[in-house]
Coordinates of C-alpha atoms (C1' of nucleotides) in Angstrom, one line a residue:
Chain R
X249 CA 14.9 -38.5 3.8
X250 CA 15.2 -40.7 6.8
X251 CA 11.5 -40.2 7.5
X252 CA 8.3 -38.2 5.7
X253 CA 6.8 -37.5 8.9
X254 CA 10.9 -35.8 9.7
X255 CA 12.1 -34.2 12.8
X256 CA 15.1 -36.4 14.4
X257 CA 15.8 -40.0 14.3
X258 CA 15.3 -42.5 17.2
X259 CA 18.4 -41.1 19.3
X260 CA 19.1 -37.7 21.0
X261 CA 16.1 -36.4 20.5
X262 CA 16.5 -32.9 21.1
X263 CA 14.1 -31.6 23.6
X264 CA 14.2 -28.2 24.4
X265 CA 13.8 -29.5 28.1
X266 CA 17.9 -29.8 28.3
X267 CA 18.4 -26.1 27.7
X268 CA 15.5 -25.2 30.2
X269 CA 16.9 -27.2 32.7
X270 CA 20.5 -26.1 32.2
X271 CA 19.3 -22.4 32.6
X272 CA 17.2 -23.2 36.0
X273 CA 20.1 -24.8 37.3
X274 CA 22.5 -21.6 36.5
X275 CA 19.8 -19.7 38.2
X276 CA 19.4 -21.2 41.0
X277 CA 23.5 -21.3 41.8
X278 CA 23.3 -17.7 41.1
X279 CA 20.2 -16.8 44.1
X280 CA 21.0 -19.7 46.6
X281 CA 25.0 -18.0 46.4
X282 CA 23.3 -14.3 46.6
X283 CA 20.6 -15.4 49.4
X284 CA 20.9 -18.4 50.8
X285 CA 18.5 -21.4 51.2
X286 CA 15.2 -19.9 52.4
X287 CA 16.4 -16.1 50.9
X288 CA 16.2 -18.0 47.3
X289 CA 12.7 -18.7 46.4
X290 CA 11.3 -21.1 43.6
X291 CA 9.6 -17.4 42.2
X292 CA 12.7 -15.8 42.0
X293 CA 15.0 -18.6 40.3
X294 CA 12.3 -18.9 37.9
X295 CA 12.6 -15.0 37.5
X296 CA 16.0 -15.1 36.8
X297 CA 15.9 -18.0 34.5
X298 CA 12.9 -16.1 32.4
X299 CA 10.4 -19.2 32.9
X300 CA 7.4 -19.7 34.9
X301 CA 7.8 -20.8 38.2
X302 CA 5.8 -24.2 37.4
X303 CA 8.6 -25.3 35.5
X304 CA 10.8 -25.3 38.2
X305 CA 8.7 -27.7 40.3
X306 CA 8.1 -30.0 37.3
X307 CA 11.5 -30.5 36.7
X308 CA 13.4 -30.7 40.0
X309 CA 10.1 -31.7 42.1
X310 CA 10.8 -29.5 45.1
X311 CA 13.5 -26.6 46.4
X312 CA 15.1 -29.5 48.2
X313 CA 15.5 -31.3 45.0
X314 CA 16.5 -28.3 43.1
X315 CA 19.2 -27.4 45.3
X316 CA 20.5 -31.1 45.5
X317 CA 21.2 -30.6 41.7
X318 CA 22.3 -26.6 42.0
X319 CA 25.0 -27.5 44.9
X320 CA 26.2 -30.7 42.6
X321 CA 30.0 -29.7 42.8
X322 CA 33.6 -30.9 42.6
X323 CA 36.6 -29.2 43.7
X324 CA 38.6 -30.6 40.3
X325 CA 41.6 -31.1 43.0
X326 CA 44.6 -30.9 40.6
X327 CA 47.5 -33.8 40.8
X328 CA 49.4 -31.9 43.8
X329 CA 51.8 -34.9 44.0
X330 CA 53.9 -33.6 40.3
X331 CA 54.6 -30.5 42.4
X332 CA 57.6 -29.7 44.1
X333 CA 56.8 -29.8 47.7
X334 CA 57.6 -26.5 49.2
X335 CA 55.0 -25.4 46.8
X336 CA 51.9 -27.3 47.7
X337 CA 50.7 -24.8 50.0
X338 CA 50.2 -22.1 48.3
X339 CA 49.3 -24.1 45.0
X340 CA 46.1 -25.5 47.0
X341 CA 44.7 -21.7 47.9
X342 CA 45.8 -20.6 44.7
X343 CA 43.1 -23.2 43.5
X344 CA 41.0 -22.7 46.0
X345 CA 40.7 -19.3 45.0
X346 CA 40.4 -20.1 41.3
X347 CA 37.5 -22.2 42.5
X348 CA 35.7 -19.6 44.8
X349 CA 35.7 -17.2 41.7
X350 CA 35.2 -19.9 38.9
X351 CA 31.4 -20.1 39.6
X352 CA 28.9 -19.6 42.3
X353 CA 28.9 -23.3 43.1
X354 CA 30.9 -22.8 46.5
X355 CA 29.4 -19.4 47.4
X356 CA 25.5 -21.3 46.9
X357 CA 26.9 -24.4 49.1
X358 CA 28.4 -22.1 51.7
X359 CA 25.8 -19.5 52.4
X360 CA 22.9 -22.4 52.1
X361 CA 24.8 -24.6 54.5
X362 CA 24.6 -22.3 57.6
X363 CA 21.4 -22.9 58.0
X364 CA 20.3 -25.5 55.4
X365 CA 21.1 -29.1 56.8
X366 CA 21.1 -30.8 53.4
X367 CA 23.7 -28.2 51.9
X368 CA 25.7 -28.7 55.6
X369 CA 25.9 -32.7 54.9
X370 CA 27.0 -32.0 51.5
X371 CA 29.6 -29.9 52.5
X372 CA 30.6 -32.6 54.8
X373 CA 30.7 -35.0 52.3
X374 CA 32.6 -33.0 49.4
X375 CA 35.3 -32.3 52.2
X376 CA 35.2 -36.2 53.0
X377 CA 35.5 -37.5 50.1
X378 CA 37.6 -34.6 48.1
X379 CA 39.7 -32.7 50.9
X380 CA 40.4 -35.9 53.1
X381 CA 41.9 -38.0 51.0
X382 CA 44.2 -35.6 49.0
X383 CA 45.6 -34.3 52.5
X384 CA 46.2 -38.2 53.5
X385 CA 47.9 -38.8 49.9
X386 CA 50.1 -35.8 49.4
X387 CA 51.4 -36.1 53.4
X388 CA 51.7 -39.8 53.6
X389 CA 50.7 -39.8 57.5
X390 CA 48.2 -42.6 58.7
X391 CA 44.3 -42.1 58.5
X392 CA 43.7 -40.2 61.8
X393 CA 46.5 -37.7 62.0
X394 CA 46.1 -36.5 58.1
X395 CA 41.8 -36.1 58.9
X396 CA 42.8 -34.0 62.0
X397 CA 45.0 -32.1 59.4
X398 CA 42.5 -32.0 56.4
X399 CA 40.0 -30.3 59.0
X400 CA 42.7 -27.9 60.0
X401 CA 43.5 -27.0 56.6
X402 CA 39.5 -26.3 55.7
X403 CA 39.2 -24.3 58.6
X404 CA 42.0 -21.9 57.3
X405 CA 40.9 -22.0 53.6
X406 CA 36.9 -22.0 54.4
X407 CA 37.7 -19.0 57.2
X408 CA 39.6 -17.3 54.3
X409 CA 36.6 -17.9 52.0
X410 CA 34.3 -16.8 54.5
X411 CA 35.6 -13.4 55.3
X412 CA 36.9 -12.2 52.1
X413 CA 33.6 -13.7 50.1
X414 CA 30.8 -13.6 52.6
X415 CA 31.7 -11.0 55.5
X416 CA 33.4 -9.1 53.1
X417 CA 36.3 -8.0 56.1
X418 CA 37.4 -4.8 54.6
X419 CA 41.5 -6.0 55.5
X420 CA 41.0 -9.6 54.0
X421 CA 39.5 -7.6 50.5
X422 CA 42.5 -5.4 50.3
X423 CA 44.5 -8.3 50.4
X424 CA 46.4 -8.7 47.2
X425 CA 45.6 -12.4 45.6
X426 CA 49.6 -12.8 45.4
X427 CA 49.9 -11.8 49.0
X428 CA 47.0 -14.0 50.1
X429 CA 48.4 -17.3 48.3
X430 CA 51.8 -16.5 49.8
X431 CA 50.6 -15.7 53.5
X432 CA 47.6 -18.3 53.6
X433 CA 49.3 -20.7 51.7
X434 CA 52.4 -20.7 54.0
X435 CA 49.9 -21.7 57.0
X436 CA 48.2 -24.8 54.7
X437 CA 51.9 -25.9 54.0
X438 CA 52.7 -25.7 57.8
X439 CA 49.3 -28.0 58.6
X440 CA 50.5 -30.5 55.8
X441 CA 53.9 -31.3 56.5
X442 CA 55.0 -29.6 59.8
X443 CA 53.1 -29.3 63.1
Chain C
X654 CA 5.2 4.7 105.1
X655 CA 6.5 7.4 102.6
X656 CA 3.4 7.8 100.7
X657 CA -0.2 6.9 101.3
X658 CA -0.5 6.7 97.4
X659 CA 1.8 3.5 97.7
X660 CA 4.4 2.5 94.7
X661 CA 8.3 2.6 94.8
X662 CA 9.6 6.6 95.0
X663 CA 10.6 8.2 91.7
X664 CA 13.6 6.7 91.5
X665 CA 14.0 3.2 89.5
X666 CA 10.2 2.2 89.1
X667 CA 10.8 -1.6 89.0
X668 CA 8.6 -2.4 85.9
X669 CA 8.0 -6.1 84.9
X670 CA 8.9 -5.4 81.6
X671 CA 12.3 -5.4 82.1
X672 CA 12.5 -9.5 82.8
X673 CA 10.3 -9.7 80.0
X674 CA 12.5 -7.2 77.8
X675 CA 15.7 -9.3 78.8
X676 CA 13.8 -12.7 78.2
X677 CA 13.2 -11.8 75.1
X678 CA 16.5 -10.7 74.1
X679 CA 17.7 -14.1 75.3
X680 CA 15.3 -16.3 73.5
X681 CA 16.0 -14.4 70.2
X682 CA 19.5 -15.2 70.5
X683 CA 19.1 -18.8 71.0
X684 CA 16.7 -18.7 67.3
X685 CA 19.1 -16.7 65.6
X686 CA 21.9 -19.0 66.5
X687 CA 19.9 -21.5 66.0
X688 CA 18.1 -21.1 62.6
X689 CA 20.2 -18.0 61.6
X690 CA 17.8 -14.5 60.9
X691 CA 15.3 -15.5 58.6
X692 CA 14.7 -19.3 60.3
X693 CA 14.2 -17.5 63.4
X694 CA 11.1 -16.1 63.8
X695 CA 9.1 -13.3 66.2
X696 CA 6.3 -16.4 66.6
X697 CA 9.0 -18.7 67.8
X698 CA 11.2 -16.2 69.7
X699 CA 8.3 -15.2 71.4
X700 CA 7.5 -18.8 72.1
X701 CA 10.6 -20.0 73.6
X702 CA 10.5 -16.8 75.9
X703 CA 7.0 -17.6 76.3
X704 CA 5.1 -14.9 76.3
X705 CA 3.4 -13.4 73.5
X706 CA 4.1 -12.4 69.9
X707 CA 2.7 -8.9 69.9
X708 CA 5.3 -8.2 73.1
X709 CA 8.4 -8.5 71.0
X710 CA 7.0 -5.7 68.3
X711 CA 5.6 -3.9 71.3
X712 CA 9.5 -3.6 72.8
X713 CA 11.4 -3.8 69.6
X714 CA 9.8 -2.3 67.0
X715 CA 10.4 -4.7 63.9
X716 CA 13.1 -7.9 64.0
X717 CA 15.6 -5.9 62.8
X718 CA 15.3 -4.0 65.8
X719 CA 15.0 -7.2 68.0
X720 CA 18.5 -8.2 65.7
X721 CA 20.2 -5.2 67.0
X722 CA 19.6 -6.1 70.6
X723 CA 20.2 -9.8 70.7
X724 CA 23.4 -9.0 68.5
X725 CA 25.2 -6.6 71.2
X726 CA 28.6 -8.0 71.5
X727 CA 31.3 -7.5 73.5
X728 CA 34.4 -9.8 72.1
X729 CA 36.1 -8.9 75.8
X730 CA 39.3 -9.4 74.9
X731 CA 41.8 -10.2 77.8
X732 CA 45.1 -7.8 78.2
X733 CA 47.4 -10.2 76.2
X734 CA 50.5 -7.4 76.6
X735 CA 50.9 -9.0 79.8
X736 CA 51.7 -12.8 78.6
X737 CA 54.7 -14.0 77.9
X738 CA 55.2 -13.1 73.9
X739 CA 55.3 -16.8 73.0
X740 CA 51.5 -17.7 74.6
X741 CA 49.9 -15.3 73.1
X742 CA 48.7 -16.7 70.3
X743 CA 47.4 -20.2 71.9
X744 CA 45.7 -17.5 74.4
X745 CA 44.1 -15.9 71.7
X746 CA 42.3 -19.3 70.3
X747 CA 42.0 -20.1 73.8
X748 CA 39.6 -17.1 74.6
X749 CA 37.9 -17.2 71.4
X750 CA 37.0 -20.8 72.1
X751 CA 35.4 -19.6 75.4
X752 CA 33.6 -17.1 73.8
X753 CA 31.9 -19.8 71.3
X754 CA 30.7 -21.9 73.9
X755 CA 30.1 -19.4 76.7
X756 CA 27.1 -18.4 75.1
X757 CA 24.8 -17.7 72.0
X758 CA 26.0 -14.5 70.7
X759 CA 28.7 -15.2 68.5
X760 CA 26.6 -18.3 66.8
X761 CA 23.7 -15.6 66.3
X762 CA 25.8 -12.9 64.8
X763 CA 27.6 -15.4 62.4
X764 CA 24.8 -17.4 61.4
X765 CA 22.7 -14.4 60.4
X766 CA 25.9 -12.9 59.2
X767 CA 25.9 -15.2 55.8
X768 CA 22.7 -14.1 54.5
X769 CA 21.6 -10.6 56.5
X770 CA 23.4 -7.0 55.9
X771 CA 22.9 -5.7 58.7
X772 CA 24.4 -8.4 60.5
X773 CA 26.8 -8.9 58.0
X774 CA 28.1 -4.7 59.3
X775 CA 27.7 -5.8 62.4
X776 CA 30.4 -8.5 61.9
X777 CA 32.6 -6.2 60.2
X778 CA 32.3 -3.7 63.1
X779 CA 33.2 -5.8 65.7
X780 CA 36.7 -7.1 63.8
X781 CA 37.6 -3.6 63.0
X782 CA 37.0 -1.8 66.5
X783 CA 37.8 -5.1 68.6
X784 CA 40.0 -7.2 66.7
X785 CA 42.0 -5.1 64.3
X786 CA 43.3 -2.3 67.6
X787 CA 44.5 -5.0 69.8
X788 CA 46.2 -6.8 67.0
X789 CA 48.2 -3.7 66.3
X790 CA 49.1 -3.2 70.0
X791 CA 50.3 -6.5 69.8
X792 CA 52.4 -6.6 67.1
X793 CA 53.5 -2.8 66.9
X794 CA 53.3 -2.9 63.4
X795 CA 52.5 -0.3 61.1
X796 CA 48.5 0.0 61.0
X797 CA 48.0 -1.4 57.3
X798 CA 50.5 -4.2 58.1
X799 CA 48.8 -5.1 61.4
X800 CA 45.1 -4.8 59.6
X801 CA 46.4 -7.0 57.0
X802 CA 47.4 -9.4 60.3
X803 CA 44.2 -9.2 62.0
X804 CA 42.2 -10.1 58.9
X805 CA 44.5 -13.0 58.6
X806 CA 44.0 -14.1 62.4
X807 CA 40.4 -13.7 61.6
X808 CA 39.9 -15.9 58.6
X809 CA 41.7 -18.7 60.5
X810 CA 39.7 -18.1 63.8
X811 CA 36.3 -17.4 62.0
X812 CA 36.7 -20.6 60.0
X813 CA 37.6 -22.8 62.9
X814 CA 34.1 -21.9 64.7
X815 CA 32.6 -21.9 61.2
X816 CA 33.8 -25.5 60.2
X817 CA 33.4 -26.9 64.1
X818 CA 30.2 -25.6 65.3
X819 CA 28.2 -24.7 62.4
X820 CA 29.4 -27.0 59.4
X821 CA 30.6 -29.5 62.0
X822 CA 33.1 -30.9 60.1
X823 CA 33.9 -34.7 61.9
X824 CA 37.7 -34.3 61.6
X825 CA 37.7 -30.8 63.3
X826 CA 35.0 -32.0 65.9
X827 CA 37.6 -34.6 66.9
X828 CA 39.9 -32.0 67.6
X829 CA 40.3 -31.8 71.6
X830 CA 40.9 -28.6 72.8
X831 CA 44.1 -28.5 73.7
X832 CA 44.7 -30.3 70.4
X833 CA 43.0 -27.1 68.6
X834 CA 44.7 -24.2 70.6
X835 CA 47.9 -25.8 70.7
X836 CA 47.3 -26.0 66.7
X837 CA 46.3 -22.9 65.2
X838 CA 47.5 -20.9 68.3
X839 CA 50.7 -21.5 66.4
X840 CA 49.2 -20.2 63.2
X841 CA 47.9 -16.9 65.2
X842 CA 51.3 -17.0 66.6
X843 CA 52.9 -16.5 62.9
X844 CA 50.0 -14.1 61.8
X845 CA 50.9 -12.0 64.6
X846 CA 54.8 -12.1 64.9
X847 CA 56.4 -13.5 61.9
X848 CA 55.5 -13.6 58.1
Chain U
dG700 C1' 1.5 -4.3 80.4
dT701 C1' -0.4 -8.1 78.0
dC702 C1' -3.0 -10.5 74.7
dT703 C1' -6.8 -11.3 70.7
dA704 C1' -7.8 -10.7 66.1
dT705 C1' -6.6 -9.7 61.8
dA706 C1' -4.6 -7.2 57.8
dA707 C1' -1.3 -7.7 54.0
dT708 C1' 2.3 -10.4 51.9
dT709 C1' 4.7 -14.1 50.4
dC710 C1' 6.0 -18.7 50.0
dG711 C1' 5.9 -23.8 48.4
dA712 C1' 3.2 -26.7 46.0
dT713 C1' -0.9 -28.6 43.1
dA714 C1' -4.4 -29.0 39.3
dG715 C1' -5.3 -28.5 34.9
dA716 C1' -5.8 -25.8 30.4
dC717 C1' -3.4 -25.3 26.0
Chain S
dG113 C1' 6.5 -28.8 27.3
dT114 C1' 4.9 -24.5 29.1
dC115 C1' 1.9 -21.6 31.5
dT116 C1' -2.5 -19.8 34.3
dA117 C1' -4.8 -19.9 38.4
dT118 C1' -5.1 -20.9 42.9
dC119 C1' -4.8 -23.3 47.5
dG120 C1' -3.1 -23.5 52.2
dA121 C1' 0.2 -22.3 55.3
dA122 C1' 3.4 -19.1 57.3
dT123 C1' 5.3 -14.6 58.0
dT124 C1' 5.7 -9.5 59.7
dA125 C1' 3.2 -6.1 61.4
dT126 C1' -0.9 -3.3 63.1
dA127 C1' -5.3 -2.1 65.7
dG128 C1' -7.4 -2.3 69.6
dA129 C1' -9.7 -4.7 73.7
dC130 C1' -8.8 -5.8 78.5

DNA sequence: GTCTATAATTCGATAGAC
DNA sequence: GTCTATCGAATTATAGAC
């Protein structure tokens, strides 16, 4: 054997932190999407994680540390350049929609950043840094014109978002996804390319 | 005089506590738009109305009830049969923009909206008894067709306020007004008339 | 009608045993 | 690395004096 005393050699030593850590993490995406920022406490993530609250604070420090790593989160923006362009639109709320019901990464950041100023600059910066620039590529217009459109185009997807996940608006649920991607996705081609 | 007892007739016995009542009312919906329901808080309300805590349970039970009252809303939609077709859906943003900034109200209701039930109903309520009837006036459509439009009209115009005066989104913030009505007045336009 | 005092919880965070 | 025990602060809500 590589050593009598055993267990693993010098590298990767598995600690059974990772694993704890991973689970926190997945519970606290699952309460801050279901409650919010104050609604999610450091007692219940530990709850649903099966640990002791302790744990949490050991790890992540505070609930402002903890939800820094919980609302970690990239839109994984697909190449919308290969696409033909009549079909942008309704690509990007397809995928928006993919995303929304992937995980509850977007439902946590949304709901926290109402009233949570952290999770609101976060959600600034993702759409700075993610939303932004994809609009200025995939348009071509100078700096200026394709921000004013990239805000546009997140007011319509993030309203969408917002009444169909959050408020729950009876008419936006019985929206068929096919209809929704077609109808919504008509007025993000429109904000891209026309007016 | 009318009586030597003294004091106002039987009719309308002008009792302080109505100012203090309305006072109240007002200062709640300033936290709630401000912090959103669980941020604001009867010790706060009750300071920025400046009286005392006690008062607000005294008049409103529990801060649920307190909710209920500061979250009366009245959308007060304009007759819009009576503009030329084409305007209508500028108008629309136009009024709703009003609404925003006219006062508290609508910040309250949506910020507490995200993470409370109740006012979460409340939301839904309002869309479906203000919204959702004058859409279908409008558009003389077929009631699930024009509920289908109203939800539409209401994911754009939800997410506008939502991404300009709660997420504050720079790019959208930049939007003048007469950039933003202009703008998605056109997409209301659509929701209501065309696709 | 208004306020003081306080009960009963609940939260974030810390200290320290094992 | 994990958990027990607990502190100190803040919250809603109640009881009752004035």
């Amino acid at each position: 054997m590589a050593a009598t005393t055993e267990g693993p050699p010098a590298a990767a030593p598995p600690r059974r932190s990772d694993a704890t850590r991973a689970a926190i993490v997945a519970a606290a995406r699952e309460q801050f999407a279901a409650a919010g920022y104050q609604g999610a406490t450091i007692r219940s993530i530990a709850a649903a994680a099966g640990i002791d609250p302790a744990l949490v604070m050991r790890y992540y420090g505070n609930k402002e540390g903890l939800f820094a790593a919980a609302a970690e989160f990239d839109l994984r923006l697909p190449d919308l350049g290969a696409l033909p362009r009549s079909q942008v639109g309704a690509a990007l709320v397809s995928h928006f929609l993919d995303r929304w019901e992937g995980d509850d990464a977007l439902m946590a950041l949304l709901r926290a950043a109402v009233t949570n100023p952290a999770a609101r600059q976060r959600m600034q910066s993702i759409f700075a840094t993610q939303v932004g620039p994809q609009v200025g590529k995939l348009s071509g217009l100078p700096r200026a014109e394709a921000a004013a459109r990239a805000g546009l185009i997140s007011s319509q997807i993030l309203g969408l978002a917002l009444c169909r996940y959050v408020l729950e608006l009876p008419p936006v649920l019985k929206l068929t996804r096919a209809d929704t991607v077609r109808r919504v996705g008509a007025t993000v081609q429109r904000y891209l390319f026309d007016a």
